[in-house]
Amino acid sequence: MSHSGSSSPQSRWKQVEALLGTKLPELPDASDTSPLTDTSWVDDYVQQMLKKTMPVSGILSGLKGNKAEIFETHHYVIVKFKLPQPANPIVRARADRVSIEDSPLVKKQNIKLPCLVVPRLSKASYKNGILQIKMRKRKINQTAYDIYVRYL
């Protein structure tokens, strides 16, 4: 930010709001020291901003309001999904997402995965109304390759 123009705390606060594109909590008066001693408003504000900007981790909407839970281990991504009993789910996996379709509901749910997986190594099991899909994470190739530079 530039320091040109008015440099009062209020004007700088407005500049920060314009930069962030959101309304910030009101700037306290110079005589009011309670925001300096009671900082709980900062935690509330940060939590509010995180909820706005970050996707809900681990929970996505599913078939008829059900929720899919996504867990990551060192080597696997595990998706758990509650289906009504009896169910005959059709599960398809891609490198970046998994789709679940239950024939009687004729509704398909696509779930974006947090990282790339190897679809052909995926396994699914269904027990007591819970569909669990276990997918191996794709290894990232750490090998560096020389790239030919063409001189023009």
PDB file of N, CA and C in Angstrom, residues 12-113:
ATOM      1  N   ARG A  12      -6.296   4.121   6.511  1.00  0.00           N
ATOM      2  CA  ARG A  12      -5.511   2.922   6.246  1.00  0.00           C
ATOM      3  C   ARG A  12      -6.372   1.664   6.413  1.00  0.00           C
ATOM      4  N   TRP A  13      -7.276   1.700   7.389  1.00  0.00           N
ATOM      5  CA  TRP A  13      -8.192   0.581   7.619  1.00  0.00           C
ATOM      6  C   TRP A  13      -9.073   0.372   6.384  1.00  0.00           C
ATOM      7  N   LYS A  14      -9.552   1.469   5.796  1.00  0.00           N
ATOM      8  CA  LYS A  14     -10.382   1.407   4.585  1.00  0.00           C
ATOM      9  C   LYS A  14      -9.572   0.858   3.411  1.00  0.00           C
ATOM     10  N   GLN A  15      -8.289   1.218   3.340  1.00  0.00           N
ATOM     11  CA  GLN A  15      -7.431   0.706   2.276  1.00  0.00           C
ATOM     12  C   GLN A  15      -7.261  -0.811   2.402  1.00  0.00           C
ATOM     13  N   VAL A  16      -7.101  -1.291   3.632  1.00  0.00           N
ATOM     14  CA  VAL A  16      -6.962  -2.728   3.872  1.00  0.00           C
ATOM     15  C   VAL A  16      -8.262  -3.435   3.481  1.00  0.00           C
ATOM     16  N   GLU A  17      -9.398  -2.843   3.832  1.00  0.00           N
ATOM     17  CA  GLU A  17     -10.684  -3.426   3.450  1.00  0.00           C
ATOM     18  C   GLU A  17     -10.816  -3.504   1.931  1.00  0.00           C
ATOM     19  N   ALA A  18     -10.411  -2.448   1.244  1.00  0.00           N
ATOM     20  CA  ALA A  18     -10.487  -2.435  -0.220  1.00  0.00           C
ATOM     21  C   ALA A  18      -9.561  -3.494  -0.812  1.00  0.00           C
ATOM     22  N   LEU A  19      -8.386  -3.654  -0.234  1.00  0.00           N
ATOM     23  CA  LEU A  19      -7.436  -4.641  -0.717  1.00  0.00           C
ATOM     24  C   LEU A  19      -7.967  -6.060  -0.526  1.00  0.00           C
ATOM     25  N   LEU A  20      -8.559  -6.327   0.635  1.00  0.00           N
ATOM     26  CA  LEU A  20      -9.083  -7.655   0.932  1.00  0.00           C
ATOM     27  C   LEU A  20     -10.429  -7.914   0.274  1.00  0.00           C
ATOM     28  N   GLY A  21     -11.127  -6.840  -0.082  1.00  0.00           N
ATOM     29  CA  GLY A  21     -12.439  -6.999  -0.704  1.00  0.00           C
ATOM     30  C   GLY A  21     -13.510  -7.435   0.275  1.00  0.00           C
ATOM     31  N   THR A  22     -13.344  -7.110   1.544  1.00  0.00           N
ATOM     32  CA  THR A  22     -14.323  -7.494   2.554  1.00  0.00           C
ATOM     33  C   THR A  22     -14.363  -6.447   3.653  1.00  0.00           C
ATOM     34  N   LYS A  23     -15.454  -6.428   4.381  1.00  0.00           N
ATOM     35  CA  LYS A  23     -15.616  -5.498   5.493  1.00  0.00           C
ATOM     36  C   LYS A  23     -14.941  -6.088   6.722  1.00  0.00           C
ATOM     37  N   LEU A  24     -14.087  -5.309   7.341  1.00  0.00           N
ATOM     38  CA  LEU A  24     -13.396  -5.724   8.560  1.00  0.00           C
ATOM     39  C   LEU A  24     -14.156  -5.195   9.771  1.00  0.00           C
ATOM     40  N   PRO A  25     -13.909  -5.750  10.962  1.00  0.00           N
ATOM     41  CA  PRO A  25     -14.539  -5.198  12.159  1.00  0.00           C
ATOM     42  C   PRO A  25     -14.164  -3.731  12.315  1.00  0.00           C
ATOM     43  N   GLU A  26     -15.026  -2.998  12.965  1.00  0.00           N
ATOM     44  CA  GLU A  26     -14.779  -1.567  13.151  1.00  0.00           C
ATOM     45  C   GLU A  26     -13.480  -1.337  13.915  1.00  0.00           C
ATOM     46  N   LEU A  27     -12.758  -0.344  13.480  1.00  0.00           N
ATOM     47  CA  LEU A  27     -11.517   0.039  14.142  1.00  0.00           C
ATOM     48  C   LEU A  27     -11.881   0.725  15.453  1.00  0.00           C
ATOM     49  N   PRO A  28     -11.300   0.307  16.581  1.00  0.00           N
ATOM     50  CA  PRO A  28     -11.661   0.919  17.862  1.00  0.00           C
ATOM     51  C   PRO A  28     -11.167   2.359  17.953  1.00  0.00           C
ATOM     52  N   ASP A  29     -11.862   3.140  18.762  1.00  0.00           N
ATOM     53  CA  ASP A  29     -11.429   4.512  19.025  1.00  0.00           C
ATOM     54  C   ASP A  29     -10.111   4.479  19.789  1.00  0.00           C
ATOM     55  N   ALA A  30      -9.349   5.563  19.677  1.00  0.00           N
ATOM     56  CA  ALA A  30      -8.064   5.645  20.374  1.00  0.00           C
ATOM     57  C   ALA A  30      -8.253   5.600  21.887  1.00  0.00           C
ATOM     58  N   SER A  31      -9.398   6.087  22.372  1.00  0.00           N
ATOM     59  CA  SER A  31      -9.640   6.108  23.819  1.00  0.00           C
ATOM     60  C   SER A  31     -10.101   4.749  24.338  1.00  0.00           C
ATOM     61  N   ASP A  32     -10.602   3.899  23.454  1.00  0.00           N
ATOM     62  CA  ASP A  32     -11.121   2.597  23.867  1.00  0.00           C
ATOM     63  C   ASP A  32      -9.999   1.568  23.831  1.00  0.00           C
ATOM     64  N   THR A  33      -9.581   1.061  24.976  1.00  0.00           N
ATOM     65  CA  THR A  33      -8.488   0.084  25.048  1.00  0.00           C
ATOM     66  C   THR A  33      -9.003  -1.343  25.195  1.00  0.00           C
ATOM     67  N   SER A  34     -10.318  -1.554  25.257  1.00  0.00           N
ATOM     68  CA  SER A  34     -10.832  -2.911  25.444  1.00  0.00           C
ATOM     69  C   SER A  34     -10.445  -3.860  24.314  1.00  0.00           C
ATOM     70  N   PRO A  35     -10.392  -3.442  23.023  1.00  0.00           N
ATOM     71  CA  PRO A  35      -9.947  -4.382  21.995  1.00  0.00           C
ATOM     72  C   PRO A  35      -8.491  -4.811  22.168  1.00  0.00           C
ATOM     73  N   LEU A  36      -7.716  -4.005  22.856  1.00  0.00           N
ATOM     74  CA  LEU A  36      -6.327  -4.372  23.091  1.00  0.00           C
ATOM     75  C   LEU A  36      -6.195  -5.391  24.215  1.00  0.00           C
ATOM     76  N   THR A  37      -7.098  -5.332  25.183  1.00  0.00           N
ATOM     77  CA  THR A  37      -7.042  -6.272  26.299  1.00  0.00           C
ATOM     78  C   THR A  37      -7.900  -7.498  26.043  1.00  0.00           C
ATOM     79  N   ASP A  38      -9.052  -7.321  25.384  1.00  0.00           N
ATOM     80  CA  ASP A  38      -9.927  -8.446  25.069  1.00  0.00           C
ATOM     81  C   ASP A  38      -9.795  -8.742  23.580  1.00  0.00           C
ATOM     82  N   THR A  39      -9.004  -9.743  23.245  1.00  0.00           N
ATOM     83  CA  THR A  39      -8.735 -10.053  21.838  1.00  0.00           C
ATOM     84  C   THR A  39      -9.592 -11.202  21.313  1.00  0.00           C
ATOM     85  N   SER A  40     -10.656 -11.566  22.002  1.00  0.00           N
ATOM     86  CA  SER A  40     -11.500 -12.663  21.531  1.00  0.00           C
ATOM     87  C   SER A  40     -12.136 -12.348  20.185  1.00  0.00           C
ATOM     88  N   TRP A  41     -12.341 -11.071  19.880  1.00  0.00           N
ATOM     89  CA  TRP A  41     -12.940 -10.695  18.600  1.00  0.00           C
ATOM     90  C   TRP A  41     -12.038 -11.085  17.428  1.00  0.00           C
ATOM     91  N   VAL A  42     -10.714 -11.137  17.675  1.00  0.00           N
ATOM     92  CA  VAL A  42      -9.784 -11.510  16.609  1.00  0.00           C
ATOM     93  C   VAL A  42     -10.006 -12.978  16.230  1.00  0.00           C
ATOM     94  N   ASP A  43     -10.115 -13.852  17.229  1.00  0.00           N
ATOM     95  CA  ASP A  43     -10.343 -15.267  16.968  1.00  0.00           C
ATOM     96  C   ASP A  43     -11.662 -15.473  16.232  1.00  0.00           C
ATOM     97  N   ASP A  44     -12.718 -14.787  16.669  1.00  0.00           N
ATOM     98  CA  ASP A  44     -14.016 -14.893  16.005  1.00  0.00           C
ATOM     99  C   ASP A  44     -13.916 -14.451  14.548  1.00  0.00           C
ATOM    100  N   TYR A  45     -13.209 -13.361  14.320  1.00  0.00           N
ATOM    101  CA  TYR A  45     -13.075 -12.835  12.967  1.00  0.00           C
ATOM    102  C   TYR A  45     -12.284 -13.797  12.080  1.00  0.00           C
ATOM    103  N   VAL A  46     -11.190 -14.334  12.596  1.00  0.00           N
ATOM    104  CA  VAL A  46     -10.369 -15.266  11.827  1.00  0.00           C
ATOM    105  C   VAL A  46     -11.181 -16.523  11.490  1.00  0.00           C
ATOM    106  N   GLN A  47     -11.913 -17.067  12.452  1.00  0.00           N
ATOM    107  CA  GLN A  47     -12.744 -18.244  12.201  1.00  0.00           C
ATOM    108  C   GLN A  47     -13.793 -17.965  11.132  1.00  0.00           C
ATOM    109  N   GLN A  48     -14.388 -16.782  11.198  1.00  0.00           N
ATOM    110  CA  GLN A  48     -15.392 -16.377  10.221  1.00  0.00           C
ATOM    111  C   GLN A  48     -14.783 -16.297   8.817  1.00  0.00           C
ATOM    112  N   MET A  49     -13.591 -15.712   8.704  1.00  0.00           N
ATOM    113  CA  MET A  49     -12.930 -15.599   7.409  1.00  0.00           C
ATOM    114  C   MET A  49     -12.520 -16.967   6.865  1.00  0.00           C
ATOM    115  N   LEU A  50     -12.048 -17.851   7.746  1.00  0.00           N
ATOM    116  CA  LEU A  50     -11.670 -19.186   7.309  1.00  0.00           C
ATOM    117  C   LEU A  50     -12.873 -19.952   6.783  1.00  0.00           C
ATOM    118  N   LYS A  51     -14.018 -19.813   7.431  1.00  0.00           N
ATOM    119  CA  LYS A  51     -15.230 -20.483   6.971  1.00  0.00           C
ATOM    120  C   LYS A  51     -15.630 -19.981   5.591  1.00  0.00           C
ATOM    121  N   LYS A  52     -15.418 -18.688   5.335  1.00  0.00           N
ATOM    122  CA  LYS A  52     -15.786 -18.127   4.037  1.00  0.00           C
ATOM    123  C   LYS A  52     -14.843 -18.572   2.928  1.00  0.00           C
ATOM    124  N   THR A  53     -13.552 -18.660   3.235  1.00  0.00           N
ATOM    125  CA  THR A  53     -12.573 -18.893   2.180  1.00  0.00           C
ATOM    126  C   THR A  53     -12.162 -20.338   2.000  1.00  0.00           C
ATOM    127  N   MET A  54     -12.238 -21.139   3.032  1.00  0.00           N
ATOM    128  CA  MET A  54     -11.775 -22.514   2.946  1.00  0.00           C
ATOM    129  C   MET A  54     -12.952 -23.456   2.704  1.00  0.00           C
ATOM    130  N   PRO A  55     -12.786 -24.476   1.852  1.00  0.00           N
ATOM    131  CA  PRO A  55     -13.853 -25.449   1.685  1.00  0.00           C
ATOM    132  C   PRO A  55     -13.997 -26.263   2.964  1.00  0.00           C
ATOM    133  N   VAL A  56     -15.183 -26.784   3.169  1.00  0.00           N
ATOM    134  CA  VAL A  56     -15.413 -27.605   4.347  1.00  0.00           C
ATOM    135  C   VAL A  56     -14.589 -28.872   4.190  1.00  0.00           C
ATOM    136  N   SER A  57     -13.630 -29.070   5.044  1.00  0.00           N
ATOM    137  CA  SER A  57     -12.704 -30.181   4.935  1.00  0.00           C
ATOM    138  C   SER A  57     -13.332 -31.471   5.427  1.00  0.00           C
ATOM    139  N   GLY A  58     -13.269 -32.484   4.596  1.00  0.00           N
ATOM    140  CA  GLY A  58     -13.695 -33.807   5.012  1.00  0.00           C
ATOM    141  C   GLY A  58     -15.164 -34.096   4.858  1.00  0.00           C
ATOM    142  N   ILE A  59     -16.007 -33.109   4.594  1.00  0.00           N
ATOM    143  CA  ILE A  59     -17.429 -33.377   4.503  1.00  0.00           C
ATOM    144  C   ILE A  59     -17.970 -32.721   3.249  1.00  0.00           C
ATOM    145  N   LEU A  60     -18.596 -33.521   2.413  1.00  0.00           N
ATOM    146  CA  LEU A  60     -19.221 -33.016   1.202  1.00  0.00           C
ATOM    147  C   LEU A  60     -20.653 -33.507   1.174  1.00  0.00           C
ATOM    148  N   SER A  61     -21.537 -32.758   0.513  1.00  0.00           N
ATOM    149  CA  SER A  61     -22.924 -33.200   0.451  1.00  0.00           C
ATOM    150  C   SER A  61     -23.029 -34.445  -0.419  1.00  0.00           C
ATOM    151  N   GLY A  62     -23.946 -35.297  -0.065  1.00  0.00           N
ATOM    152  CA  GLY A  62     -24.079 -36.552  -0.777  1.00  0.00           C
ATOM    153  C   GLY A  62     -25.501 -36.801  -1.240  1.00  0.00           C
ATOM    154  N   LEU A  63     -25.799 -38.052  -1.522  1.00  0.00           N
ATOM    155  CA  LEU A  63     -27.108 -38.437  -2.001  1.00  0.00           C
ATOM    156  C   LEU A  63     -28.162 -38.142  -0.952  1.00  0.00           C
ATOM    157  N   LYS A  64     -29.193 -37.440  -1.356  1.00  0.00           N
ATOM    158  CA  LYS A  64     -30.324 -37.107  -0.484  1.00  0.00           C
ATOM    159  C   LYS A  64     -29.884 -36.599   0.879  1.00  0.00           C
ATOM    160  N   GLY A  65     -28.911 -35.687   0.913  1.00  0.00           N
ATOM    161  CA  GLY A  65     -28.495 -35.065   2.166  1.00  0.00           C
ATOM    162  C   GLY A  65     -27.465 -35.853   2.962  1.00  0.00           C
ATOM    163  N   ASN A  66     -27.067 -37.032   2.485  1.00  0.00           N
ATOM    164  CA  ASN A  66     -26.036 -37.786   3.192  1.00  0.00           C
ATOM    165  C   ASN A  66     -24.708 -37.062   3.073  1.00  0.00           C
ATOM    166  N   LYS A  67     -23.772 -37.416   3.912  1.00  0.00           N
ATOM    167  CA  LYS A  67     -22.462 -36.775   3.912  1.00  0.00           C
ATOM    168  C   LYS A  67     -21.387 -37.796   3.586  1.00  0.00           C
ATOM    169  N   ALA A  68     -20.418 -37.341   2.820  1.00  0.00           N
ATOM    170  CA  ALA A  68     -19.240 -38.165   2.546  1.00  0.00           C
ATOM    171  C   ALA A  68     -18.129 -37.649   3.440  1.00  0.00           C
ATOM    172  N   GLU A  69     -17.431 -38.561   4.073  1.00  0.00           N
ATOM    173  CA  GLU A  69     -16.294 -38.186   4.911  1.00  0.00           C
ATOM    174  C   GLU A  69     -15.030 -38.615   4.174  1.00  0.00           C
ATOM    175  N   ILE A  70     -14.066 -37.707   4.105  1.00  0.00           N
ATOM    176  CA  ILE A  70     -12.822 -37.987   3.396  1.00  0.00           C
ATOM    177  C   ILE A  70     -11.677 -37.945   4.397  1.00  0.00           C
ATOM    178  N   PHE A  71     -10.890 -39.011   4.421  1.00  0.00           N
ATOM    179  CA  PHE A  71      -9.733 -39.101   5.298  1.00  0.00           C
ATOM    180  C   PHE A  71      -8.506 -39.323   4.441  1.00  0.00           C
ATOM    181  N   GLU A  72      -7.404 -38.750   4.856  1.00  0.00           N
ATOM    182  CA  GLU A  72      -6.134 -38.990   4.173  1.00  0.00           C
ATOM    183  C   GLU A  72      -5.161 -39.627   5.142  1.00  0.00           C
ATOM    184  N   THR A  73      -4.505 -40.681   4.677  1.00  0.00           N
ATOM    185  CA  THR A  73      -3.385 -41.243   5.414  1.00  0.00           C
ATOM    186  C   THR A  73      -2.140 -40.945   4.583  1.00  0.00           C
ATOM    187  N   HIS A  74      -1.026 -41.487   4.992  1.00  0.00           N
ATOM    188  CA  HIS A  74       0.215 -41.216   4.255  1.00  0.00           C
ATOM    189  C   HIS A  74       0.147 -41.743   2.821  1.00  0.00           C
ATOM    190  N   HIS A  75      -0.492 -42.915   2.635  1.00  0.00           N
ATOM    191  CA  HIS A  75      -0.509 -43.549   1.325  1.00  0.00           C
ATOM    192  C   HIS A  75      -1.897 -43.641   0.686  1.00  0.00           C
ATOM    193  N   TYR A  76      -2.962 -43.368   1.445  1.00  0.00           N
ATOM    194  CA  TYR A  76      -4.308 -43.598   0.931  1.00  0.00           C
ATOM    195  C   TYR A  76      -5.230 -42.396   1.157  1.00  0.00           C
ATOM    196  N   VAL A  77      -6.281 -42.357   0.317  1.00  0.00           N
ATOM    197  CA  VAL A  77      -7.429 -41.479   0.532  1.00  0.00           C
ATOM    198  C   VAL A  77      -8.599 -42.422   0.760  1.00  0.00           C
ATOM    199  N   ILE A  78      -9.335 -42.200   1.846  1.00  0.00           N
ATOM    200  CA  ILE A  78     -10.462 -43.061   2.180  1.00  0.00           C
ATOM    201  C   ILE A  78     -11.722 -42.201   2.198  1.00  0.00           C
ATOM    202  N   VAL A  79     -12.733 -42.659   1.462  1.00  0.00           N
ATOM    203  CA  VAL A  79     -14.013 -41.965   1.414  1.00  0.00           C
ATOM    204  C   VAL A  79     -15.050 -42.879   2.042  1.00  0.00           C
ATOM    205  N   LYS A  80     -15.779 -42.365   3.032  1.00  0.00           N
ATOM    206  CA  LYS A  80     -16.873 -43.116   3.654  1.00  0.00           C
ATOM    207  C   LYS A  80     -18.165 -42.395   3.324  1.00  0.00           C
ATOM    208  N   PHE A  81     -19.144 -43.176   2.920  1.00  0.00           N
ATOM    209  CA  PHE A  81     -20.398 -42.601   2.449  1.00  0.00           C
ATOM    210  C   PHE A  81     -21.557 -43.446   2.950  1.00  0.00           C
ATOM    211  N   LYS A  82     -22.538 -42.809   3.573  1.00  0.00           N
ATOM    212  CA  LYS A  82     -23.690 -43.537   4.100  1.00  0.00           C
ATOM    213  C   LYS A  82     -24.750 -43.638   3.019  1.00  0.00           C
ATOM    214  N   LEU A  83     -25.198 -44.874   2.757  1.00  0.00           N
ATOM    215  CA  LEU A  83     -26.242 -45.136   1.774  1.00  0.00           C
ATOM    216  C   LEU A  83     -27.415 -45.810   2.456  1.00  0.00           C
ATOM    217  N   PRO A  84     -28.622 -45.575   1.956  1.00  0.00           N
ATOM    218  CA  PRO A  84     -29.772 -46.264   2.544  1.00  0.00           C
ATOM    219  C   PRO A  84     -29.692 -47.760   2.251  1.00  0.00           C
ATOM    220  N   GLN A  85     -30.185 -48.565   3.188  1.00  0.00           N
ATOM    221  CA  GLN A  85     -30.152 -50.018   2.989  1.00  0.00           C
ATOM    222  C   GLN A  85     -31.471 -50.465   2.396  1.00  0.00           C
ATOM    223  N   PRO A  86     -31.552 -51.443   1.575  1.00  0.00           N
ATOM    224  CA  PRO A  86     -30.451 -52.068   0.859  1.00  0.00           C
ATOM    225  C   PRO A  86     -29.989 -51.160  -0.279  1.00  0.00           C
ATOM    226  N   ALA A  87     -28.745 -51.261  -0.634  1.00  0.00           N
ATOM    227  CA  ALA A  87     -28.192 -50.426  -1.696  1.00  0.00           C
ATOM    228  C   ALA A  87     -27.344 -51.277  -2.615  1.00  0.00           C
ATOM    229  N   ASN A  88     -27.282 -50.860  -3.852  1.00  0.00           N
ATOM    230  CA  ASN A  88     -26.440 -51.512  -4.844  1.00  0.00           C
ATOM    231  C   ASN A  88     -25.656 -50.417  -5.557  1.00  0.00           C
ATOM    232  N   PRO A  89     -24.657 -49.836  -4.868  1.00  0.00           N
ATOM    233  CA  PRO A  89     -23.970 -48.673  -5.439  1.00  0.00           C
ATOM    234  C   PRO A  89     -23.072 -49.039  -6.616  1.00  0.00           C
ATOM    235  N   ILE A  90     -22.989 -48.099  -7.544  1.00  0.00           N
ATOM    236  CA  ILE A  90     -22.044 -48.191  -8.650  1.00  0.00           C
ATOM    237  C   ILE A  90     -20.990 -47.128  -8.369  1.00  0.00           C
ATOM    238  N   VAL A  91     -19.735 -47.550  -8.258  1.00  0.00           N
ATOM    239  CA  VAL A  91     -18.648 -46.640  -7.903  1.00  0.00           C
ATOM    240  C   VAL A  91     -17.673 -46.560  -9.070  1.00  0.00           C
ATOM    241  N   ARG A  92     -17.348 -45.327  -9.461  1.00  0.00           N
ATOM    242  CA  ARG A  92     -16.354 -45.102 -10.517  1.00  0.00           C
ATOM    243  C   ARG A  92     -15.303 -44.142  -9.973  1.00  0.00           C
ATOM    244  N   ALA A  93     -14.046 -44.458 -10.241  1.00  0.00           N
ATOM    245  CA  ALA A  93     -12.959 -43.610  -9.748  1.00  0.00           C
ATOM    246  C   ALA A  93     -12.156 -43.064 -10.914  1.00  0.00           C
ATOM    247  N   ARG A  94     -11.806 -41.796 -10.787  1.00  0.00           N
ATOM    248  CA  ARG A  94     -10.848 -41.149 -11.683  1.00  0.00           C
ATOM    249  C   ARG A  94      -9.681 -40.727 -10.820  1.00  0.00           C
ATOM    250  N   ALA A  95      -8.668 -40.160 -11.442  1.00  0.00           N
ATOM    251  CA  ALA A  95      -7.491 -39.734 -10.693  1.00  0.00           C
ATOM    252  C   ALA A  95      -7.817 -38.608  -9.718  1.00  0.00           C
ATOM    253  N   ASP A  96      -8.825 -37.782 -10.026  1.00  0.00           N
ATOM    254  CA  ASP A  96      -9.120 -36.618  -9.197  1.00  0.00           C
ATOM    255  C   ASP A  96     -10.465 -36.661  -8.485  1.00  0.00           C
ATOM    256  N   ARG A  97     -11.299 -37.650  -8.794  1.00  0.00           N
ATOM    257  CA  ARG A  97     -12.622 -37.708  -8.166  1.00  0.00           C
ATOM    258  C   ARG A  97     -13.187 -39.116  -8.200  1.00  0.00           C
ATOM    259  N   VAL A  98     -14.204 -39.317  -7.385  1.00  0.00           N
ATOM    260  CA  VAL A  98     -14.913 -40.594  -7.354  1.00  0.00           C
ATOM    261  C   VAL A  98     -16.399 -40.274  -7.488  1.00  0.00           C
ATOM    262  N   SER A  99     -17.134 -41.118  -8.228  1.00  0.00           N
ATOM    263  CA  SER A  99     -18.576 -40.911  -8.357  1.00  0.00           C
ATOM    264  C   SER A  99     -19.292 -42.127  -7.805  1.00  0.00           C
ATOM    265  N   ILE A 100     -20.394 -41.847  -7.111  1.00  0.00           N
ATOM    266  CA  ILE A 100     -21.203 -42.894  -6.500  1.00  0.00           C
ATOM    267  C   ILE A 100     -22.604 -42.734  -7.049  1.00  0.00           C
ATOM    268  N   GLU A 101     -23.153 -43.840  -7.547  1.00  0.00           N
ATOM    269  CA  GLU A 101     -24.497 -43.822  -8.096  1.00  0.00           C
ATOM    270  C   GLU A 101     -25.263 -44.975  -7.473  1.00  0.00           C
ATOM    271  N   ASP A 102     -26.453 -44.688  -6.989  1.00  0.00           N
ATOM    272  CA  ASP A 102     -27.296 -45.729  -6.416  1.00  0.00           C
ATOM    273  C   ASP A 102     -28.526 -45.837  -7.303  1.00  0.00           C
ATOM    274  N   SER A 103     -28.695 -46.972  -7.956  1.00  0.00           N
ATOM    275  CA  SER A 103     -29.733 -47.142  -8.971  1.00  0.00           C
ATOM    276  C   SER A 103     -31.140 -46.736  -8.533  1.00  0.00           C
ATOM    277  N   PRO A 104     -31.649 -47.176  -7.372  1.00  0.00           N
ATOM    278  CA  PRO A 104     -33.014 -46.785  -7.013  1.00  0.00           C
ATOM    279  C   PRO A 104     -33.175 -45.270  -6.838  1.00  0.00           C
ATOM    280  N   LEU A 105     -32.118 -44.597  -6.409  1.00  0.00           N
ATOM    281  CA  LEU A 105     -32.216 -43.154  -6.202  1.00  0.00           C
ATOM    282  C   LEU A 105     -32.022 -42.383  -7.504  1.00  0.00           C
ATOM    283  N   VAL A 106     -31.411 -43.028  -8.488  1.00  0.00           N
ATOM    284  CA  VAL A 106     -31.094 -42.418  -9.778  1.00  0.00           C
ATOM    285  C   VAL A 106     -30.454 -41.045  -9.562  1.00  0.00           C
ATOM    286  N   LYS A 107     -29.592 -40.971  -8.603  1.00  0.00           N
ATOM    287  CA  LYS A 107     -28.872 -39.735  -8.312  1.00  0.00           C
ATOM    288  C   LYS A 107     -27.401 -40.070  -8.246  1.00  0.00           C
ATOM    289  N   LYS A 108     -26.601 -39.254  -8.887  1.00  0.00           N
ATOM    290  CA  LYS A 108     -25.161 -39.488  -8.930  1.00  0.00           C
ATOM    291  C   LYS A 108     -24.469 -38.423  -8.088  1.00  0.00           C
ATOM    292  N   GLN A 109     -23.489 -38.836  -7.317  1.00  0.00           N
ATOM    293  CA  GLN A 109     -22.737 -37.910  -6.482  1.00  0.00           C
ATOM    294  C   GLN A 109     -21.277 -37.950  -6.902  1.00  0.00           C
ATOM    295  N   ASN A 110     -20.743 -36.794  -7.267  1.00  0.00           N
ATOM    296  CA  ASN A 110     -19.316 -36.678  -7.589  1.00  0.00           C
ATOM    297  C   ASN A 110     -18.597 -36.082  -6.395  1.00  0.00           C
ATOM    298  N   ILE A 111     -17.530 -36.711  -5.976  1.00  0.00           N
ATOM    299  CA  ILE A 111     -16.761 -36.242  -4.834  1.00  0.00           C
ATOM    300  C   ILE A 111     -15.351 -35.945  -5.308  1.00  0.00           C
ATOM    301  N   LYS A 112     -14.951 -34.678  -5.187  1.00  0.00           N
ATOM    302  CA  LYS A 112     -13.594 -34.263  -5.569  1.00  0.00           C
ATOM    303  C   LYS A 112     -12.629 -34.713  -4.485  1.00  0.00           C
ATOM    304  N   LEU A 113     -11.571 -35.337  -4.905  1.00  0.00           N
ATOM    305  CA  LEU A 113     -10.581 -35.863  -3.962  1.00  0.00           C
ATOM    306  C   LEU A 113      -9.534 -34.802  -3.645  1.00  0.00           C
TER     307      LEU A 113
END
